[in-house]
Coordinates of N, CA, C and O in Angstrom, one line a residue:
Q1 N -8.1 17.1 17.9 CA -7.7 16.4 16.7 C -6.9 15.1 17.0 O -6.2 15.1 18.0
V2 N -7.0 14.1 16.2 CA -6.2 12.9 16.4 C -4.8 13.1 15.8 O -4.6 13.9 14.8
Q3 N -3.8 12.5 16.5 CA -2.4 12.6 16.0 C -2.2 11.3 15.2 O -2.5 10.2 15.6
L4 N -1.5 11.5 14.0 CA -1.3 10.3 13.1 C 0.2 10.2 12.8 O 0.9 11.2 12.6
V5 N 0.7 8.9 12.9 CA 2.1 8.7 12.6 C 2.2 7.5 11.6 O 1.7 6.4 11.9
E6 N 2.7 7.8 10.4 CA 2.9 6.8 9.3 C 4.2 6.1 9.4 O 5.2 6.7 9.9
S7 N 4.3 4.9 8.8 CA 5.5 4.2 8.7 C 5.3 3.2 7.6 O 4.2 3.0 7.1
G8 N 6.5 2.6 7.1 CA 6.4 1.6 6.1 C 6.9 2.0 4.7 O 7.0 1.1 3.8
G9 N 7.2 3.2 4.5 CA 7.7 3.7 3.2 C 9.1 3.1 2.9 O 9.7 2.6 3.8
G10 N 9.5 3.3 1.7 CA 10.8 2.9 1.3 C 11.0 2.8 -0.2 O 10.2 3.4 -0.9
L11 N 12.1 2.2 -0.6 CA 12.4 2.0 -2.0 C 12.1 0.6 -2.5 O 12.4 -0.4 -1.8
V12 N 11.4 0.5 -3.6 CA 11.0 -0.8 -4.1 C 11.0 -0.8 -5.6 O 10.9 0.3 -6.2
Q13 N 11.3 -1.9 -6.2 CA 11.3 -2.0 -7.7 C 9.9 -2.0 -8.2 O 8.9 -2.5 -7.6
A14 N 9.7 -1.6 -9.5 CA 8.4 -1.7 -10.1 C 7.9 -3.1 -10.1 O 8.7 -4.0 -10.3
G15 N 6.6 -3.3 -9.8 CA 6.1 -4.6 -9.7 C 6.1 -5.1 -8.3 O 5.4 -6.1 -8.0
G16 N 6.8 -4.5 -7.4 CA 6.9 -4.9 -6.0 C 5.7 -4.4 -5.2 O 4.8 -3.8 -5.7
S17 N 5.9 -4.7 -3.9 CA 4.8 -4.4 -2.9 C 5.4 -3.7 -1.7 O 6.6 -3.9 -1.3
L18 N 4.6 -2.8 -1.1 CA 4.9 -2.2 0.2 C 3.6 -2.1 1.0 O 2.5 -2.0 0.4
K19 N 3.7 -2.1 2.3 CA 2.5 -2.0 3.2 C 2.8 -0.8 4.1 O 3.8 -0.9 4.9
L20 N 2.0 0.2 4.0 CA 2.1 1.4 4.9 C 1.2 1.2 6.1 O 0.1 0.6 6.0
S21 N 1.6 1.7 7.2 CA 0.8 1.7 8.5 C 0.7 3.1 9.0 O 1.6 4.0 8.8
C22 N -0.4 3.4 9.7 CA -0.6 4.7 10.3 C -1.3 4.4 11.7 O -2.4 3.9 11.7
V23 N -0.6 4.9 12.7 CA -1.2 4.7 14.1 C -1.7 6.0 14.5 O -1.1 7.1 14.4
A24 N -2.9 6.0 15.1 CA -3.6 7.2 15.6 C -3.5 7.2 17.1 O -3.6 6.2 17.8
S25 N -3.4 8.4 17.7 CA -3.5 8.5 19.1 C -4.9 8.6 19.6 O -5.8 8.8 18.9
G26 N -5.0 8.4 21.0 CA -6.3 8.6 21.6 C -7.2 7.4 21.5 O -6.8 6.3 21.0
N27 N -8.4 7.5 22.1 CA -9.3 6.4 22.2 C -10.6 6.6 21.4 O -11.7 6.1 21.7
T28 N -10.5 7.5 20.4 CA -11.7 7.8 19.5 C -11.5 7.4 18.1 O -12.2 7.9 17.2
F29 N -10.5 6.5 17.8 CA -10.2 6.1 16.5 C -11.4 5.6 15.7 O -11.5 5.9 14.5
S30 N -12.2 4.9 16.3 CA -13.4 4.3 15.6 C -14.4 5.3 15.2 O -15.4 5.0 14.6
T31 N -14.3 6.6 15.6 CA -15.2 7.6 15.2 C -14.8 8.3 14.0 O -15.4 9.2 13.5
Y32 N -13.6 7.9 13.5 CA -13.0 8.6 12.3 C -13.0 7.7 11.1 O -12.7 6.5 11.1
A33 N -13.4 8.3 9.9 CA -13.1 7.8 8.6 C -11.6 8.1 8.4 O -11.1 9.1 8.8
M34 N -10.9 7.2 7.7 CA -9.5 7.3 7.5 C -9.2 7.3 6.0 O -9.9 6.7 5.2
G35 N -8.1 7.9 5.6 CA -7.7 7.9 4.2 C -6.2 8.0 4.0 O -5.5 8.2 4.9
W36 N -5.8 7.7 2.8 CA -4.5 7.9 2.3 C -4.5 8.8 1.1 O -5.3 8.7 0.2
C37 N -3.5 9.7 1.1 CA -3.3 10.6 0.0 C -1.8 10.7 -0.3 O -1.0 10.2 0.5
R38 N -1.5 11.2 -1.4 CA -0.1 11.3 -1.8 C 0.2 12.5 -2.5 O -0.6 13.2 -3.1
Q39 N 1.5 12.9 -2.5 CA 2.0 14.1 -3.2 C 3.3 13.8 -3.8 O 4.3 13.5 -3.1
S40 N 3.4 14.1 -5.1 CA 4.6 13.9 -5.9 C 5.2 15.3 -6.1 O 4.5 16.3 -6.0
P41 N 6.5 15.4 -6.3 CA 7.2 16.7 -6.5 C 6.5 17.5 -7.6 O 6.3 17.0 -8.7
G42 N 6.2 18.7 -7.3 CA 5.6 19.6 -8.3 C 4.1 19.4 -8.6 O 3.6 20.0 -9.5
K43 N 3.5 18.5 -7.9 CA 2.1 18.1 -8.1 C 1.3 18.4 -6.8 O 1.8 18.5 -5.7
E44 N 0.0 18.6 -7.0 CA -0.9 18.8 -5.9 C -1.1 17.4 -5.1 O -0.9 16.4 -5.7
R45 N -1.4 17.6 -3.9 CA -1.7 16.4 -3.1 C -3.0 15.7 -3.7 O -3.9 16.4 -4.0
E46 N -3.0 14.4 -3.8 CA -4.2 13.7 -4.4 C -4.7 12.6 -3.5 O -3.9 11.9 -2.8
F47 N -5.9 12.4 -3.6 CA -6.6 11.3 -2.9 C -6.2 10.0 -3.4 O -6.0 9.8 -4.7
V48 N -6.0 9.0 -2.5 CA -5.6 7.6 -3.0 C -6.7 6.6 -2.5 O -7.2 5.9 -3.4
A49 N -7.1 6.6 -1.3 CA -8.1 5.6 -0.8 C -8.7 6.1 0.5 O -8.1 6.9 1.3
S50 N -9.9 5.6 0.8 CA -10.5 5.9 2.1 C -11.2 4.7 2.6 O -11.6 3.8 1.9
I51 N -11.5 4.7 3.9 CA -12.2 3.6 4.6 C -13.1 4.2 5.7 O -12.7 5.2 6.3
N52 N -14.3 3.7 5.8 CA -15.2 4.3 6.8 C -14.9 3.8 8.2 O -13.9 3.1 8.4
W53 N -15.6 4.4 9.1 CA -15.2 4.2 10.6 C -15.2 2.7 11.0 O -14.3 2.4 11.8
S54 N -16.0 1.9 10.4 CA -16.1 0.5 10.8 C -15.3 -0.4 9.9 O -15.1 -1.6 10.3
G55 N -14.8 0.1 8.8 CA -14.0 -0.8 7.9 C -14.9 -1.6 6.9 O -14.4 -2.4 6.2
T56 N -16.2 -1.2 6.9 CA -17.1 -2.0 6.1 C -17.2 -1.4 4.7 O -17.8 -2.1 3.8
S57 N -16.7 -0.2 4.4 CA -16.7 0.3 3.1 C -15.4 1.0 2.7 O -14.7 1.6 3.6
T58 N -14.9 0.8 1.5 CA -13.7 1.4 1.0 C -13.9 2.1 -0.3 O -14.9 1.8 -1.0
Y59 N -13.0 3.0 -0.6 CA -13.1 3.8 -1.9 C -11.8 4.1 -2.4 O -10.9 4.4 -1.6
Y60 N -11.5 4.0 -3.7 CA -10.2 4.1 -4.3 C -10.2 5.1 -5.4 O -11.2 5.2 -6.2
A61 N -9.1 5.8 -5.6 CA -8.8 6.5 -6.8 C -8.7 5.6 -8.0 O -8.2 4.4 -7.8
H62 N -9.1 6.0 -9.1 CA -9.1 5.1 -10.3 C -7.7 4.6 -10.6 O -7.5 3.5 -11.0
S63 N -6.7 5.5 -10.3 CA -5.3 5.1 -10.6 C -4.7 4.0 -9.8 O -3.7 3.3 -10.2
V64 N -5.3 3.7 -8.7 CA -4.8 2.6 -7.8 C -5.8 1.5 -7.6 O -5.4 0.4 -7.0
K65 N -7.0 1.6 -8.1 CA -8.0 0.6 -7.9 C -7.5 -0.8 -8.5 O -7.0 -0.8 -9.6
G66 N -7.7 -1.8 -7.7 CA -7.2 -3.1 -8.1 C -5.8 -3.4 -7.7 O -5.3 -4.6 -7.8
R67 N -5.0 -2.4 -7.3 CA -3.6 -2.6 -6.9 C -3.4 -2.3 -5.5 O -2.5 -3.0 -4.8
F68 N -4.1 -1.4 -4.9 CA -4.0 -1.0 -3.5 C -5.2 -1.4 -2.7 O -6.3 -1.5 -3.2
T69 N -4.9 -1.7 -1.4 CA -6.0 -2.1 -0.5 C -5.9 -1.4 0.8 O -4.8 -1.5 1.4
I70 N -6.9 -0.7 1.2 CA -6.9 0.0 2.5 C -7.7 -0.9 3.5 O -8.7 -1.5 3.1
S71 N -7.2 -0.9 4.7 CA -7.9 -1.7 5.8 C -7.6 -1.0 7.1 O -6.7 -0.1 7.2
R72 N -8.3 -1.4 8.1 CA -8.1 -0.8 9.5 C -8.3 -1.8 10.5 O -9.1 -2.8 10.3
D73 N -7.7 -1.6 11.7 CA -7.8 -2.4 12.9 C -8.1 -1.5 14.0 O -7.2 -0.8 14.5
N74 N -9.4 -1.3 14.4 CA -9.8 -0.4 15.4 C -9.2 -0.7 16.8 O -9.0 0.2 17.6
A75 N -9.0 -2.0 17.0 CA -8.4 -2.4 18.3 C -7.0 -1.9 18.4 O -6.5 -1.8 19.6
K76 N -6.3 -1.7 17.3 CA -4.9 -1.2 17.3 C -4.8 0.2 16.9 O -3.7 0.7 16.7
N77 N -5.9 0.9 16.7 CA -5.9 2.3 16.3 C -5.0 2.5 15.0 O -4.3 3.5 14.9
T78 N -5.1 1.6 14.1 CA -4.2 1.5 12.9 C -5.0 1.4 11.6 O -5.9 0.6 11.5
V79 N -4.5 2.1 10.6 CA -5.0 2.0 9.3 C -3.8 1.6 8.4 O -2.7 2.0 8.6
Y80 N -4.1 0.7 7.4 CA -3.0 0.2 6.5 C -3.3 0.5 5.1 O -4.5 0.8 4.7
L81 N -2.3 0.6 4.3 CA -2.4 0.6 2.8 C -1.4 -0.4 2.2 O -0.2 -0.2 2.3
Q82 N -2.0 -1.5 1.7 CA -1.2 -2.5 1.0 C -1.1 -2.1 -0.4 O -2.2 -1.9 -1.1
M83 N 0.1 -1.9 -0.9 CA 0.3 -1.5 -2.3 C 1.0 -2.6 -3.1 O 2.2 -2.9 -2.7
D84 N 0.4 -3.1 -4.1 CA 0.9 -4.1 -4.9 C 1.1 -3.6 -6.3 O 0.5 -2.6 -6.7
S85 N 1.8 -4.4 -7.1 CA 2.1 -4.0 -8.5 C 2.4 -2.5 -8.7 O 1.9 -1.8 -9.5
L86 N 3.4 -2.1 -7.9 CA 3.7 -0.7 -7.8 C 4.4 -0.3 -9.1 O 5.1 -1.1 -9.8
K87 N 4.1 1.0 -9.5 CA 4.6 1.6 -10.7 C 5.5 2.8 -10.3 O 5.3 3.4 -9.3
P88 N 6.4 3.2 -11.2 CA 7.2 4.4 -10.9 C 6.3 5.6 -10.7 O 6.7 6.5 -9.8
E89 N 5.2 5.7 -11.3 CA 4.3 6.9 -11.1 C 3.6 6.9 -9.7 O 3.0 7.8 -9.4
D90 N 3.8 5.8 -9.0 CA 3.3 5.8 -7.6 C 4.3 6.4 -6.6 O 3.9 6.6 -5.4
T91 N 5.4 6.8 -7.1 CA 6.4 7.5 -6.3 C 5.9 8.8 -5.7 O 5.4 9.6 -6.5
A92 N 5.9 8.9 -4.4 CA 5.3 10.1 -3.8 C 5.5 10.0 -2.2 O 5.9 9.0 -1.7
V93 N 5.2 11.1 -1.6 CA 5.1 11.1 -0.1 C 3.6 10.7 0.2 O 2.7 11.4 -0.4
Y94 N 3.4 9.7 1.0 CA 2.1 9.2 1.3 C 1.7 9.7 2.7 O 2.5 9.5 3.6
Y95 N 0.5 10.3 2.7 CA 0.0 10.9 4.0 C -1.2 10.1 4.5 O -2.1 9.8 3.7
C96 N -1.3 9.8 5.7 CA -2.4 9.3 6.4 C -3.3 10.5 6.8 O -2.8 11.6 7.2
A97 N -4.6 10.3 6.7 CA -5.5 11.4 7.0 C -6.8 10.9 7.7 O -7.1 9.7 7.6
A98 N -7.4 11.8 8.5 CA -8.5 11.4 9.3 C -9.6 12.5 9.3 O -9.3 13.6 9.3
E99 N -10.8 12.0 9.4 CA -11.9 13.0 9.5 C -13.1 12.3 10.3 O -13.5 11.2 10.0
E100 N -13.6 12.9 11.3 CA -14.7 12.4 12.1 C -15.9 12.2 11.3 O -16.2 13.1 10.4
G101 N -16.6 11.1 11.5 CA -17.9 10.9 10.8 C -18.2 9.5 10.5 O -17.3 8.6 10.6
Y102 N -19.4 9.3 10.1 CA -20.0 7.9 10.0 C -20.5 7.7 8.6 O -21.3 6.7 8.4
Y103 N -20.1 8.5 7.6 CA -20.5 8.3 6.2 C -19.8 7.1 5.6 O -18.8 6.6 6.1
S104 N -20.3 6.6 4.5 CA -19.6 5.6 3.7 C -18.3 6.1 3.2 O -18.1 7.3 3.1
A105 N -17.4 5.3 2.8 CA -16.1 5.7 2.4 C -16.1 6.6 1.2 O -15.3 7.5 1.0
A106 N -17.1 6.4 0.3 CA -17.2 7.2 -0.9 C -17.4 8.7 -0.6 O -17.0 9.6 -1.5
Y107 N -17.9 9.0 0.5 CA -18.1 10.4 0.9 C -16.7 11.1 1.1 O -16.6 12.3 0.8
Y108 N -15.7 10.3 1.5 CA -14.4 10.9 1.7 C -13.5 10.7 0.5 O -12.5 10.0 0.5
Y109 N -13.9 11.2 -0.6 CA -13.4 10.9 -1.9 C -12.3 11.9 -2.4 O -11.7 11.8 -3.4
T110 N -12.0 12.9 -1.5 CA -11.1 14.0 -1.8 C -10.2 14.3 -0.6 O -10.7 14.2 0.5
E111 N -9.0 14.7 -0.9 CA -8.1 15.1 0.2 C -8.6 16.3 0.9 O -8.3 16.6 2.1
K112 N -9.5 17.1 0.3 CA -10.0 18.4 0.9 C -10.9 18.1 2.1 O -11.1 19.0 2.9
I113 N -11.4 16.9 2.3 CA -12.4 16.7 3.3 C -11.8 16.3 4.6 O -12.4 16.3 5.7
F114 N -10.5 15.9 4.6 CA -9.8 15.4 5.8 C -9.2 16.6 6.6 O -8.6 17.5 6.1
G115 N -9.4 16.5 7.9 CA -9.0 17.6 8.8 C -7.7 17.3 9.6 O -7.1 18.2 10.1
S116 N -7.3 16.1 9.7 CA -6.1 15.7 10.4 C -5.2 14.9 9.5 O -5.6 14.1 8.7
W117 N -3.9 15.2 9.7 CA -2.9 14.7 8.8 C -1.6 14.2 9.5 O -1.3 14.8 10.5
G118 N -1.0 13.1 9.0 CA 0.3 12.7 9.5 C 1.4 13.5 8.8 O 1.1 14.3 8.0
Q119 N 2.6 13.1 9.1 CA 3.8 13.8 8.6 C 4.2 13.3 7.3 O 5.0 13.9 6.6
G120 N 3.7 12.1 6.9 CA 4.1 11.6 5.6 C 5.2 10.6 5.6 O 6.1 10.6 6.5
T121 N 5.2 9.6 4.7 CA 6.2 8.7 4.5 C 6.6 8.5 3.0 O 5.7 8.4 2.2
Q122 N 7.8 8.5 2.7 CA 8.3 8.5 1.3 C 8.2 7.1 0.7 O 8.7 6.1 1.3
V123 N 7.6 7.0 -0.5 CA 7.6 5.8 -1.2 C 8.2 6.1 -2.6 O 7.8 7.0 -3.3
T124 N 9.3 5.3 -2.9 CA 10.0 5.5 -4.2 C 9.9 4.1 -4.9 O 10.4 3.1 -4.4
V125 N 9.4 4.2 -6.2 CA 9.4 3.0 -7.0 C 10.3 3.2 -8.2 O 10.2 4.1 -9.0
S126 N 11.3 2.3 -8.3 CA 12.3 2.4 -9.3 C 11.9 1.6 -10.5 O 11.3 0.5 -10.4
S127 N 12.3 2.0 -11.7 CA 11.9 1.3 -12.9 C 12.9 0.3 -13.3 O 14.0 0.2 -12.7

């Protein structure tokens, strides 16, 4: 399994932006589809966004589409989540996730499909 380490979380006002990063260990990063999921207190973990192995396709949860952008740099073993127009309801622990495979990003539409997880990074959006 790949090891994942997230960074970039923090406190931001509503309407602001944050960019999360996730660095993966090893030399097989380009064989993995990557995703971001989040979990708020008292709620189930939910899917946020996914990107296929090459970065040519992306998929978003309806709640973040048009505000968040997922991207990856295979040379740096890194996946990013640019979060704009943040809302208080985006407050959560954000987790980076990985799953081996070469399907399009839409295949990885649920948190249940990912097999490797980071430790999470807290994002808090104040109103």
